[in-house]
Amino acid sequence: MKIYTGTGDDGTTSLVGGRRVSKTDIRLEAYGTVDELNANIGLLASHISVSSDIDNLRWIQNRLFSVGGSLATDTDTTPVPERCHVTSDDIERIERMIDAAGDGLPVQKAFILPGGCTGAAVCHVARTVCRRAERCVLRLNEQHPLDSNLLVFLNRLSDYLFVMSRRLNFLADTDEIFWSE
């Protein structure tokens, strides 16, 4: 199978459903940023040693792939494939993951600067990419209304990544870096 087709050489690509759009289309910006987030989650997983945390990150990667599929679908002509829907169960699962990651952490008493151990620093990068992806998806939602579960999922994911960064520093016995003037 050839990876190159040449069909995008003119600066366009196909959405799910077949319609061709510019590669600068807001839809591509949204799912491209979700793809970037997914790559950063993969990088984060390479810095994690707790198997249950790796399992959570792999689940997130699979869900993000589904989010990308949803965002890439031309909903004017084609329904979003069922496997690309974000469900309330997905949101409940990530909320449980946030709660579990936060168990046993010290109370946060100040703003935390990104950093600490390598895993936590990578986690913060993923969190900021997640926030950018969320902003892109919100802009897309203004033009092409999306399922609200997808928006909630991205918001919860950035919360999860923040708590995970704290967890990783805690597990590495690395002090958090607090904002000071």
GROMACS .gro file of N, CA and C in nm:
model
  543
    1MET      N    1   0.084  -0.117   0.000
    1MET     CA    2   0.000   0.000   0.000
    1MET      C    3   0.088   0.124   0.000
    2LYS      N    4   0.059   0.216  -0.090
    2LYS     CA    5   0.131   0.342  -0.093
    2LYS      C    6   0.073   0.436   0.011
    3ILE      N    7   0.159   0.504   0.083
    3ILE     CA    8   0.114   0.601   0.182
    3ILE      C    9   0.083   0.735   0.115
    4TYR      N   10   0.144   0.759   0.001
    4TYR     CA   11   0.118   0.885  -0.068
    4TYR      C   12   0.023   0.862  -0.186
    5THR      N   13  -0.069   0.956  -0.202
    5THR     CA   14  -0.167   0.946  -0.311
    5THR      C   15  -0.155   1.062  -0.407
    6GLY      N   16  -0.102   1.174  -0.359
    6GLY     CA   17  -0.091   1.293  -0.442
    6GLY      C   18  -0.218   1.376  -0.446
    7THR      N   19  -0.327   1.324  -0.388
    7THR     CA   20  -0.455   1.396  -0.396
    7THR      C   21  -0.456   1.523  -0.311
    8GLY      N   22  -0.365   1.534  -0.217
    8GLY     CA   23  -0.361   1.652  -0.132
    8GLY      C   24  -0.258   1.754  -0.175
    9ASP      N   25  -0.194   1.729  -0.287
    9ASP     CA   26  -0.089   1.820  -0.333
    9ASP      C   27  -0.141   1.960  -0.365
   10ASP      N   28  -0.271   1.971  -0.390
   10ASP     CA   29  -0.329   2.102  -0.422
   10ASP      C   30  -0.375   2.178  -0.297
   11GLY      N   31  -0.344   2.123  -0.177
   11GLY     CA   32  -0.380   2.191  -0.053
   11GLY      C   33  -0.520   2.157  -0.004
   12THR      N   34  -0.576   2.048  -0.055
   12THR     CA   35  -0.708   2.004  -0.011
   12THR      C   36  -0.701   1.861   0.040
   13THR      N   37  -0.804   1.823   0.114
   13THR     CA   38  -0.815   1.686   0.163
   13THR      C   39  -0.963   1.651   0.170
   14SER      N   40  -0.991   1.523   0.187
   14SER     CA   41  -1.130   1.477   0.193
   14SER      C   42  -1.174   1.457   0.336
   15LEU      N   43  -1.295   1.501   0.364
   15LEU     CA   44  -1.359   1.469   0.491
   15LEU      C   45  -1.424   1.333   0.479
   16VAL      N   46  -1.458   1.272   0.592
   16VAL     CA   47  -1.537   1.149   0.590
   16VAL      C   48  -1.671   1.188   0.527
   17GLY      N   49  -1.705   1.123   0.417
   17GLY     CA   50  -1.824   1.159   0.340
   17GLY      C   51  -1.785   1.202   0.200
   18GLY      N   52  -1.656   1.235   0.180
   18GLY     CA   53  -1.605   1.260   0.046
   18GLY      C   54  -1.584   1.405   0.007
   19ARG      N   55  -1.644   1.500   0.074
   19ARG     CA   56  -1.628   1.640   0.035
   19ARG      C   57  -1.484   1.684   0.057
   20ARG      N   58  -1.429   1.754  -0.043
   20ARG     CA   59  -1.292   1.804  -0.033
   20ARG      C   60  -1.296   1.945   0.024
   21VAL      N   61  -1.203   1.972   0.115
   21VAL     CA   62  -1.191   2.103   0.177
   21VAL      C   63  -1.044   2.142   0.182
   22SER      N   64  -1.021   2.271   0.204
   22SER     CA   65  -0.885   2.321   0.220
   22SER      C   66  -0.822   2.263   0.345
   23LYS      N   67  -0.694   2.240   0.339
   23LYS     CA   68  -0.623   2.191   0.457
   23LYS      C   69  -0.614   2.297   0.567
   24THR      N   70  -0.657   2.418   0.537
   24THR     CA   71  -0.662   2.525   0.638
   24THR      C   72  -0.801   2.536   0.699
   25ASP      N   73  -0.894   2.451   0.661
   25ASP     CA   74  -1.031   2.452   0.714
   25ASP      C   75  -1.028   2.431   0.866
   26ILE      N   76  -1.118   2.498   0.937
   26ILE     CA   77  -1.124   2.488   1.083
   26ILE      C   78  -1.142   2.343   1.128
   27ARG      N   79  -1.211   2.264   1.048
   27ARG     CA   80  -1.233   2.123   1.083
   27ARG      C   81  -1.098   2.050   1.089
   28LEU      N   82  -1.011   2.077   0.993
   28LEU     CA   83  -0.880   2.013   0.993
   28LEU      C   84  -0.792   2.064   1.106
   29GLU      N   85  -0.804   2.194   1.135
   29GLU     CA   86  -0.730   2.250   1.248
   29GLU      C   87  -0.770   2.178   1.377
   30ALA      N   88  -0.900   2.153   1.391
   30ALA     CA   89  -0.950   2.086   1.512
   30ALA      C   90  -0.900   1.943   1.521
   31TYR      N   91  -0.922   1.864   1.416
   31TYR     CA   92  -0.881   1.724   1.431
   31TYR      C   93  -0.731   1.706   1.420
   32GLY      N   94  -0.662   1.801   1.355
   32GLY     CA   95  -0.516   1.796   1.354
   32GLY      C   96  -0.458   1.824   1.491
   33THR      N   97  -0.519   1.915   1.565
   33THR     CA   98  -0.472   1.945   1.700
   33THR      C   99  -0.505   1.830   1.795
   34VAL      N  100  -0.618   1.765   1.775
   34VAL     CA  101  -0.649   1.645   1.853
   34VAL      C  102  -0.547   1.535   1.823
   35ASP      N  103  -0.504   1.523   1.698
   35ASP     CA  104  -0.402   1.426   1.661
   35ASP      C  105  -0.269   1.460   1.730
   36GLU      N  106  -0.235   1.589   1.733
   36GLU     CA  107  -0.114   1.633   1.804
   36GLU      C  108  -0.123   1.598   1.953
   37LEU      N  109  -0.239   1.619   2.010
   37LEU     CA  110  -0.262   1.581   2.150
   37LEU      C  111  -0.240   1.431   2.168
   38ASN      N  112  -0.295   1.352   2.077
   38ASN     CA  113  -0.281   1.207   2.086
   38ASN      C  114  -0.134   1.167   2.082
   39ALA      N  115  -0.056   1.231   1.997
   39ALA     CA  116   0.088   1.202   1.990
   39ALA      C  117   0.157   1.238   2.122
   40ASN      N  118   0.117   1.348   2.183
   40ASN     CA  119   0.175   1.387   2.312
   40ASN      C  120   0.135   1.290   2.422
   41ILE      N  121   0.014   1.236   2.416
   41ILE     CA  122  -0.027   1.134   2.513
   41ILE      C  123   0.059   1.009   2.494
   42GLY      N  124   0.089   0.973   2.370
   42GLY     CA  125   0.178   0.860   2.344
   42GLY      C  126   0.316   0.884   2.402
   43LEU      N  127   0.367   1.006   2.387
   43LEU     CA  128   0.497   1.041   2.447
   43LEU      C  129   0.489   1.031   2.598
   44LEU      N  130   0.382   1.082   2.655
   44LEU     CA  131   0.363   1.075   2.800
   44LEU      C  132   0.366   0.930   2.847
   45ALA      N  133   0.297   0.842   2.776
   45ALA     CA  134   0.292   0.701   2.816
   45ALA      C  135   0.432   0.639   2.821
   46SER      N  136   0.524   0.689   2.737
   46SER     CA  137   0.660   0.634   2.738
   46SER      C  138   0.738   0.676   2.862
   47HIS      N  139   0.684   0.769   2.941
   47HIS     CA  140   0.749   0.816   3.064
   47HIS      C  141   0.679   0.765   3.190
   48ILE      N  142   0.586   0.673   3.173
   48ILE     CA  143   0.505   0.623   3.284
   48ILE      C  144   0.543   0.477   3.311
   49SER      N  145   0.548   0.440   3.438
   49SER     CA  146   0.581   0.302   3.470
   49SER      C  147   0.466   0.226   3.536
   50VAL      N  148   0.364   0.294   3.581
   50VAL     CA  149   0.250   0.228   3.646
   50VAL      C  150   0.155   0.177   3.537
   51SER      N  151   0.137   0.045   3.533
   51SER     CA  152   0.061  -0.014   3.421
   51SER      C  153  -0.083   0.036   3.412
   52SER      N  154  -0.147   0.060   3.526
   52SER     CA  155  -0.285   0.110   3.520
   52SER      C  156  -0.290   0.251   3.460
   53ASP      N  157  -0.188   0.333   3.485
   53ASP     CA  158  -0.182   0.465   3.425
   53ASP      C  159  -0.159   0.455   3.274
   54ILE      N  160  -0.073   0.362   3.234
   54ILE     CA  161  -0.050   0.340   3.091
   54ILE      C  162  -0.180   0.293   3.025
   55ASP      N  163  -0.252   0.203   3.090
   55ASP     CA  164  -0.380   0.156   3.037
   55ASP      C  165  -0.478   0.272   3.019
   56ASN      N  166  -0.482   0.362   3.117
   56ASN     CA  167  -0.569   0.480   3.107
   56ASN      C  168  -0.530   0.567   2.988
   57LEU      N  169  -0.400   0.587   2.969
   57LEU     CA  170  -0.354   0.669   2.858
   57LEU      C  171  -0.384   0.604   2.724
   58ARG      N  172  -0.373   0.472   2.714
   58ARG     CA  173  -0.407   0.402   2.589
   58ARG      C  174  -0.557   0.414   2.561
   59TRP      N  175  -0.639   0.407   2.666
   59TRP     CA  176  -0.783   0.426   2.648
   59TRP      C  177  -0.810   0.567   2.596
   60ILE      N  178  -0.743   0.666   2.656
   60ILE     CA  179  -0.758   0.805   2.612
   60ILE      C  180  -0.717   0.818   2.465
   61GLN      N  181  -0.606   0.757   2.427
   61GLN     CA  182  -0.563   0.765   2.288
   61GLN      C  183  -0.668   0.708   2.194
   62ASN      N  184  -0.728   0.597   2.231
   62ASN     CA  185  -0.833   0.539   2.148
   62ASN      C  186  -0.953   0.632   2.139
   63ARG      N  187  -0.990   0.691   2.250
   63ARG     CA  188  -1.103   0.785   2.248
   63ARG      C  189  -1.070   0.909   2.165
   64LEU      N  190  -0.947   0.958   2.172
   64LEU     CA  191  -0.907   1.073   2.092
   64LEU      C  192  -0.908   1.040   1.943
   65PHE      N  193  -0.874   0.917   1.908
   65PHE     CA  194  -0.883   0.876   1.769
   65PHE      C  195  -1.028   0.882   1.723
   66SER      N  196  -1.119   0.839   1.811
   66SER     CA  197  -1.262   0.848   1.782
   66SER      C  198  -1.307   0.994   1.771
   67VAL      N  199  -1.258   1.079   1.860
   67VAL     CA  200  -1.290   1.222   1.853
   67VAL      C  201  -1.246   1.277   1.717
   68GLY      N  202  -1.126   1.241   1.675
   68GLY     CA  203  -1.076   1.286   1.545
   68GLY      C  204  -1.166   1.239   1.432
   69GLY      N  205  -1.213   1.115   1.439
   69GLY     CA  206  -1.305   1.064   1.339
   69GLY      C  207  -1.435   1.140   1.335
   70SER      N  208  -1.483   1.176   1.452
   70SER     CA  209  -1.606   1.256   1.460
   70SER      C  210  -1.584   1.393   1.398
   71LEU      N  211  -1.473   1.457   1.430
   71LEU     CA  212  -1.445   1.590   1.378
   71LEU      C  213  -1.419   1.590   1.228
   72ALA      N  214  -1.371   1.479   1.175
   72ALA     CA  215  -1.339   1.467   1.032
   72ALA      C  216  -1.461   1.432   0.947
   73THR      N  217  -1.575   1.410   1.010
   73THR     CA  218  -1.695   1.369   0.938
   73THR      C  219  -1.774   1.490   0.891
   74ASP      N  220  -1.805   1.493   0.763
   74ASP     CA  221  -1.890   1.597   0.706
   74ASP      C  222  -2.033   1.565   0.744
   75THR      N  223  -2.078   1.620   0.856
   75THR     CA  224  -2.209   1.584   0.911
   75THR      C  225  -2.324   1.639   0.828
   76ASP      N  226  -2.295   1.726   0.729
   76ASP     CA  227  -2.401   1.772   0.639
   76ASP      C  228  -2.445   1.659   0.545
   77THR      N  229  -2.356   1.563   0.522
   77THR     CA  230  -2.386   1.455   0.427
   77THR      C  231  -2.376   1.315   0.487
   78THR      N  232  -2.305   1.303   0.600
   78THR     CA  233  -2.272   1.171   0.653
   78THR      C  234  -2.289   1.171   0.805
   79PRO      N  235  -2.359   1.071   0.859
   79PRO     CA  236  -2.367   1.064   1.005
   79PRO      C  237  -2.232   1.022   1.065
   80VAL      N  238  -2.205   1.073   1.185
   80VAL     CA  239  -2.083   1.034   1.256
   80VAL      C  240  -2.091   0.885   1.287
   81PRO      N  241  -1.988   0.808   1.252
   81PRO     CA  242  -1.991   0.664   1.283
   81PRO      C  243  -2.011   0.641   1.433
   82GLU      N  244  -2.085   0.540   1.467
   82GLU     CA  245  -2.118   0.511   1.607
   82GLU      C  246  -1.993   0.499   1.694
   83ARG      N  247  -1.889   0.437   1.643
   83ARG     CA  248  -1.767   0.418   1.724
   83ARG      C  249  -1.692   0.549   1.748
   84CYS      N  250  -1.732   0.655   1.679
   84CYS     CA  251  -1.667   0.785   1.698
   84CYS      C  252  -1.743   0.875   1.793
   85HIS      N  253  -1.853   0.828   1.848
   85HIS     CA  254  -1.929   0.908   1.945
   85HIS      C  255  -1.861   0.904   2.082
   86VAL      N  256  -1.857   1.018   2.149
   86VAL     CA  257  -1.815   1.024   2.288
   86VAL      C  258  -1.943   1.013   2.370
   87THR      N  259  -1.942   0.923   2.468
   87THR     CA  260  -2.062   0.895   2.545
   87THR      C  261  -2.051   0.950   2.687
   88SER      N  262  -2.164   0.953   2.753
   88SER     CA  263  -2.163   0.992   2.895
   88SER      C  264  -2.081   0.893   2.976
   89ASP      N  265  -2.077   0.766   2.935
   89ASP     CA  266  -1.992   0.667   3.003
   89ASP      C  267  -1.844   0.705   2.992
   90ASP      N  268  -1.804   0.758   2.876
   90ASP     CA  269  -1.665   0.802   2.859
   90ASP      C  270  -1.634   0.916   2.956
   91ILE      N  271  -1.727   1.008   2.970
   91ILE     CA  272  -1.707   1.121   3.061
   91ILE      C  273  -1.701   1.072   3.205
   92GLU      N  274  -1.789   0.982   3.242
   92GLU     CA  275  -1.787   0.927   3.379
   92GLU      C  276  -1.657   0.854   3.405
   93ARG      N  277  -1.607   0.781   3.305
   93ARG     CA  278  -1.481   0.709   3.323
   93ARG      C  279  -1.366   0.806   3.347
   94ILE      N  280  -1.358   0.911   3.268
   94ILE     CA  281  -1.246   1.003   3.286
   94ILE      C  282  -1.259   1.078   3.419
   95GLU      N  283  -1.380   1.103   3.463
   95GLU     CA  284  -1.398   1.165   3.596
   95GLU      C  285  -1.351   1.071   3.706
   96ARG      N  286  -1.378   0.942   3.693
   96ARG     CA  287  -1.325   0.845   3.790
   96ARG      C  288  -1.173   0.841   3.785
   97MET      N  289  -1.116   0.854   3.667
   97MET     CA  290  -0.971   0.855   3.652
   97MET      C  291  -0.911   0.978   3.720
   98ILE      N  292  -0.978   1.092   3.707
   98ILE     CA  293  -0.931   1.214   3.774
   98ILE      C  294  -0.932   1.194   3.925
   99ASP      N  295  -1.042   1.140   3.976
   99ASP     CA  296  -1.053   1.117   4.120
   99ASP      C  297  -0.946   1.022   4.170
  100ALA      N  298  -0.923   0.913   4.096
  100ALA     CA  299  -0.824   0.814   4.136
  100ALA      C  300  -0.683   0.873   4.132
  101ALA      N  301  -0.653   0.951   4.029
  101ALA     CA  302  -0.520   1.012   4.017
  101ALA      C  303  -0.495   1.111   4.130
  102GLY      N  304  -0.601   1.175   4.179
  102GLY     CA  305  -0.586   1.274   4.286
  102GLY      C  306  -0.583   1.217   4.426
  103ASP      N  307  -0.622   1.089   4.439
  103ASP     CA  308  -0.622   1.027   4.573
  103ASP      C  309  -0.483   1.031   4.635
  104GLY      N  310  -0.476   1.084   4.755
  104GLY     CA  311  -0.350   1.085   4.829
  104GLY      C  312  -0.258   1.202   4.798
  105LEU      N  313  -0.296   1.288   4.704
  105LEU     CA  314  -0.211   1.403   4.673
  105LEU      C  315  -0.229   1.510   4.780
  106PRO      N  316  -0.124   1.587   4.806
  106PRO     CA  317  -0.139   1.698   4.901
  106PRO      C  318  -0.236   1.801   4.845
  107VAL      N  319  -0.301   1.872   4.935
  107VAL     CA  320  -0.394   1.978   4.894
  107VAL      C  321  -0.316   2.085   4.819
  108GLN      N  322  -0.370   2.130   4.707
  108GLN     CA  323  -0.307   2.234   4.629
  108GLN      C  324  -0.338   2.369   4.693
  109LYS      N  325  -0.233   2.443   4.729
  109LYS     CA  326  -0.252   2.570   4.799
  109LYS      C  327  -0.204   2.690   4.718
  110ALA      N  328  -0.152   2.665   4.599
  110ALA     CA  329  -0.102   2.774   4.515
  110ALA      C  330  -0.105   2.727   4.369
  111PHE      N  331  -0.088   2.824   4.278
  111PHE     CA  332  -0.077   2.788   4.138
  111PHE      C  333   0.052   2.710   4.117
  112ILE      N  334   0.045   2.609   4.032
  112ILE     CA  335   0.159   2.522   4.006
  112ILE      C  336   0.215   2.553   3.868
  113LEU      N  337   0.345   2.575   3.862
  113LEU     CA  338   0.411   2.597   3.733
  113LEU      C  339   0.438   2.462   3.667
  114PRO      N  340   0.429   2.456   3.534
  114PRO     CA  341   0.459   2.331   3.465
  114PRO      C  342   0.603   2.289   3.489
  115GLY      N  343   0.621   2.160   3.516
  115GLY     CA  344   0.756   2.108   3.535
  115GLY      C  345   0.760   2.000   3.639
  116GLY      N  346   0.879   1.982   3.694
  116GLY     CA  347   0.901   1.875   3.790
  116GLY      C  348   0.978   1.763   3.722
  117CYS      N  349   0.938   1.642   3.750
  117CYS     CA  350   1.004   1.528   3.685
  117CYS      C  351   0.969   1.527   3.536
  118THR      N  352   1.042   1.451   3.457
  118THR     CA  353   1.020   1.449   3.312
  118THR      C  354   0.877   1.411   3.277
  119GLY      N  355   0.824   1.308   3.340
  119GLY     CA  356   0.686   1.267   3.311
  119GLY      C  357   0.586   1.377   3.337
  120ALA      N  358   0.601   1.446   3.448
  120ALA     CA  359   0.509   1.557   3.481
  120ALA      C  360   0.523   1.670   3.381
  121ALA      N  361   0.645   1.701   3.341
  121ALA     CA  362   0.666   1.808   3.243
  121ALA      C  363   0.601   1.771   3.109
  122VAL      N  364   0.617   1.647   3.065
  122VAL     CA  365   0.554   1.602   2.941
  122VAL      C  366   0.402   1.606   2.956
  123CYS      N  367   0.354   1.571   3.073
  123CYS     CA  368   0.211   1.575   3.101
  123CYS      C  369   0.157   1.717   3.089
  124HIS      N  370   0.232   1.815   3.137
  124HIS     CA  371   0.191   1.954   3.125
  124HIS      C  372   0.188   1.998   2.978
  125VAL      N  373   0.283   1.952   2.898
  125VAL     CA  374   0.280   1.985   2.755
  125VAL      C  375   0.153   1.927   2.693
  126ALA      N  376   0.121   1.802   2.725
  126ALA     CA  377  -0.002   1.741   2.673
  126ALA      C  378  -0.125   1.819   2.719
  127ARG      N  379  -0.124   1.866   2.843
  127ARG     CA  380  -0.236   1.944   2.896
  127ARG      C  381  -0.256   2.073   2.817
  128THR      N  382  -0.146   2.141   2.783
  128THR     CA  383  -0.160   2.266   2.710
  128THR      C  384  -0.205   2.241   2.567
  129VAL      N  385  -0.160   2.133   2.506
  129VAL     CA  386  -0.209   2.097   2.373
  129VAL      C  387  -0.357   2.061   2.380
  130CYS      N  388  -0.398   1.996   2.488
  130CYS     CA  389  -0.539   1.963   2.508
  130CYS      C  390  -0.623   2.089   2.515
  131ARG      N  391  -0.576   2.189   2.586
  131ARG     CA  392  -0.650   2.316   2.596
  131ARG      C  393  -0.660   2.383   2.459
  132ARG      N  394  -0.552   2.375   2.380
  132ARG     CA  395  -0.557   2.433   2.245
  132ARG      C  396  -0.654   2.356   2.158
  133ALA      N  397  -0.652   2.223   2.169
  133ALA     CA  398  -0.747   2.141   2.093
  133ALA      C  399  -0.889   2.178   2.132
  134GLU      N  400  -0.913   2.197   2.259
  134GLU     CA  401  -1.046   2.235   2.306
  134GLU      C  402  -1.089   2.367   2.243
  135ARG      N  403  -0.999   2.465   2.237
  135ARG     CA  404  -1.032   2.594   2.177
  135ARG      C  405  -1.064   2.579   2.028
  136CYS      N  406  -0.987   2.497   1.958
  136CYS     CA  407  -1.013   2.473   1.815
  136CYS      C  408  -1.149   2.407   1.796
  137VAL      N  409  -1.178   2.309   1.879
  137VAL     CA  410  -1.306   2.238   1.868
  137VAL      C  411  -1.422   2.332   1.901
  138LEU      N  412  -1.404   2.419   1.997
  138LEU     CA  413  -1.508   2.517   2.029
  138LEU      C  414  -1.533   2.612   1.912
  139ARG      N  415  -1.426   2.653   1.843
  139ARG     CA  416  -1.445   2.738   1.724
  139ARG      C  417  -1.520   2.661   1.616
  140LEU      N  418  -1.485   2.535   1.597
  140LEU     CA  419  -1.557   2.451   1.500
  140LEU      C  420  -1.703   2.438   1.540
  141ASN      N  421  -1.729   2.421   1.668
  141ASN     CA  422  -1.866   2.406   1.718
  141ASN      C  423  -1.951   2.530   1.687
  142GLU      N  424  -1.888   2.646   1.681
  142GLU     CA  425  -1.962   2.768   1.647
  142GLU      C  426  -2.015   2.763   1.503
  143GLN      N  427  -1.943   2.694   1.415
  143GLN     CA  428  -1.983   2.684   1.274
  143GLN      C  429  -2.062   2.557   1.244
  144HIS      N  430  -2.024   2.449   1.310
  144HIS     CA  431  -2.085   2.318   1.286
  144HIS      C  432  -2.110   2.255   1.424
  145PRO      N  433  -2.231   2.270   1.477
  145PRO     CA  434  -2.258   2.220   1.613
  145PRO      C  435  -2.218   2.073   1.630
  146LEU      N  436  -2.152   2.048   1.741
  146LEU     CA  437  -2.100   1.915   1.773
  146LEU      C  438  -2.174   1.859   1.894
  147ASP      N  439  -2.158   1.731   1.916
  147ASP     CA  440  -2.215   1.666   2.033
  147ASP      C  441  -2.149   1.725   2.158
  148SER      N  442  -2.228   1.766   2.253
  148SER     CA  443  -2.174   1.830   2.374
  148SER      C  444  -2.083   1.735   2.453
  149ASN      N  445  -2.105   1.604   2.444
  149ASN     CA  446  -2.018   1.510   2.515
  149ASN      C  447  -1.873   1.522   2.468
  150LEU      N  448  -1.854   1.551   2.340
  150LEU     CA  449  -1.719   1.566   2.286
  150LEU      C  450  -1.650   1.685   2.352
  151LEU      N  451  -1.724   1.795   2.365
  151LEU     CA  452  -1.668   1.916   2.427
  151LEU      C  453  -1.635   1.892   2.575
  152VAL      N  454  -1.726   1.825   2.645
  152VAL     CA  455  -1.705   1.796   2.787
  152VAL      C  456  -1.584   1.704   2.804
  153PHE      N  457  -1.572   1.604   2.716
  153PHE     CA  458  -1.461   1.509   2.726
  153PHE      C  459  -1.327   1.581   2.717
  154LEU      N  460  -1.312   1.672   2.622
  154LEU     CA  461  -1.185   1.744   2.610
  154LEU      C  462  -1.157   1.830   2.732
  155ASN      N  463  -1.260   1.891   2.786
  155ASN     CA  464  -1.243   1.972   2.907
  155ASN      C  465  -1.198   1.884   3.024
  156ARG      N  466  -1.261   1.769   3.042
  156ARG     CA  467  -1.222   1.678   3.150
  156ARG      C  468  -1.082   1.623   3.128
  157LEU      N  469  -1.047   1.599   3.002
  157LEU     CA  470  -0.914   1.545   2.973
  157LEU      C  471  -0.805   1.640   3.019
  158SER      N  472  -0.821   1.769   2.999
  158SER     CA  473  -0.718   1.862   3.046
  158SER      C  474  -0.710   1.860   3.198
  159ASP      N  475  -0.825   1.843   3.265
  159ASP     CA  476  -0.823   1.830   3.411
  159ASP      C  477  -0.747   1.704   3.453
  160TYR      N  478  -0.773   1.595   3.382
  160TYR     CA  479  -0.703   1.469   3.412
  160TYR      C  480  -0.552   1.488   3.397
  161LEU      N  481  -0.511   1.552   3.289
  161LEU     CA  482  -0.368   1.570   3.265
  161LEU      C  483  -0.303   1.658   3.372
  162PHE      N  484  -0.376   1.757   3.421
  162PHE     CA  485  -0.323   1.839   3.530
  162PHE      C  486  -0.303   1.754   3.656
  163VAL      N  487  -0.405   1.678   3.692
  163VAL     CA  488  -0.394   1.595   3.813
  163VAL      C  489  -0.286   1.488   3.795
  164MET      N  490  -0.276   1.432   3.673
  164MET     CA  491  -0.171   1.333   3.648
  164MET      C  492  -0.032   1.393   3.662
  165SER      N  493  -0.015   1.518   3.621
  165SER     CA  494   0.117   1.580   3.637
  165SER      C  495   0.153   1.589   3.785
  166ARG      N  496   0.054   1.621   3.867
  166ARG     CA  497   0.078   1.627   4.011
  166ARG      C  498   0.110   1.488   4.065
  167ARG      N  499   0.036   1.388   4.018
  167ARG     CA  500   0.057   1.249   4.061
  167ARG      C  501   0.198   1.203   4.025
  168LEU      N  502   0.240   1.234   3.903
  168LEU     CA  503   0.373   1.190   3.859
  168LEU      C  504   0.483   1.253   3.942
  169ASN      N  505   0.470   1.380   3.976
  169ASN     CA  506   0.568   1.443   4.064
  169ASN      C  507   0.565   1.379   4.202
  170PHE      N  508   0.445   1.351   4.252
  170PHE     CA  509   0.430   1.289   4.383
  170PHE      C  510   0.496   1.151   4.384
  171LEU      N  511   0.469   1.069   4.281
  171LEU     CA  512   0.527   0.935   4.275
  171LEU      C  513   0.679   0.939   4.260
  172ALA      N  514   0.730   1.043   4.194
  172ALA     CA  515   0.875   1.057   4.175
  172ALA      C  516   0.941   1.128   4.293
  173ASP      N  517   0.861   1.163   4.394
  173ASP     CA  518   0.910   1.236   4.510
  173ASP      C  519   0.981   1.366   4.467
  174THR      N  520   0.918   1.432   4.369
  174THR     CA  521   0.969   1.558   4.315
  174THR      C  522   0.877   1.670   4.360
  175ASP      N  523   0.936   1.774   4.416
  175ASP     CA  524   0.856   1.887   4.461
  175ASP      C  525   0.787   1.954   4.344
  176GLU      N  526   0.663   1.998   4.367
  176GLU     CA  527   0.594   2.079   4.269
  176GLU      C  528   0.655   2.219   4.271
  177ILE      N  529   0.645   2.288   4.159
  177ILE     CA  530   0.700   2.422   4.148
  177ILE      C  531   0.584   2.520   4.159
  178PHE      N  532   0.584   2.598   4.265
  178PHE     CA  533   0.474   2.690   4.288
  178PHE      C  534   0.507   2.828   4.234
  179TRP      N  535   0.405   2.894   4.185
  179TRP     CA  536   0.418   3.030   4.134
  179TRP      C  537   0.448   3.124   4.249
  180SER      N  538   0.550   3.207   4.230
  180SER     CA  539   0.581   3.310   4.330
  180SER      C  540   0.617   3.436   4.253
  181GLU      N  541   0.584   3.548   4.314
  181GLU     CA  542   0.613   3.676   4.247
  181GLU      C  543   0.749   3.725   4.283
   0.00000   0.00000   0.00000
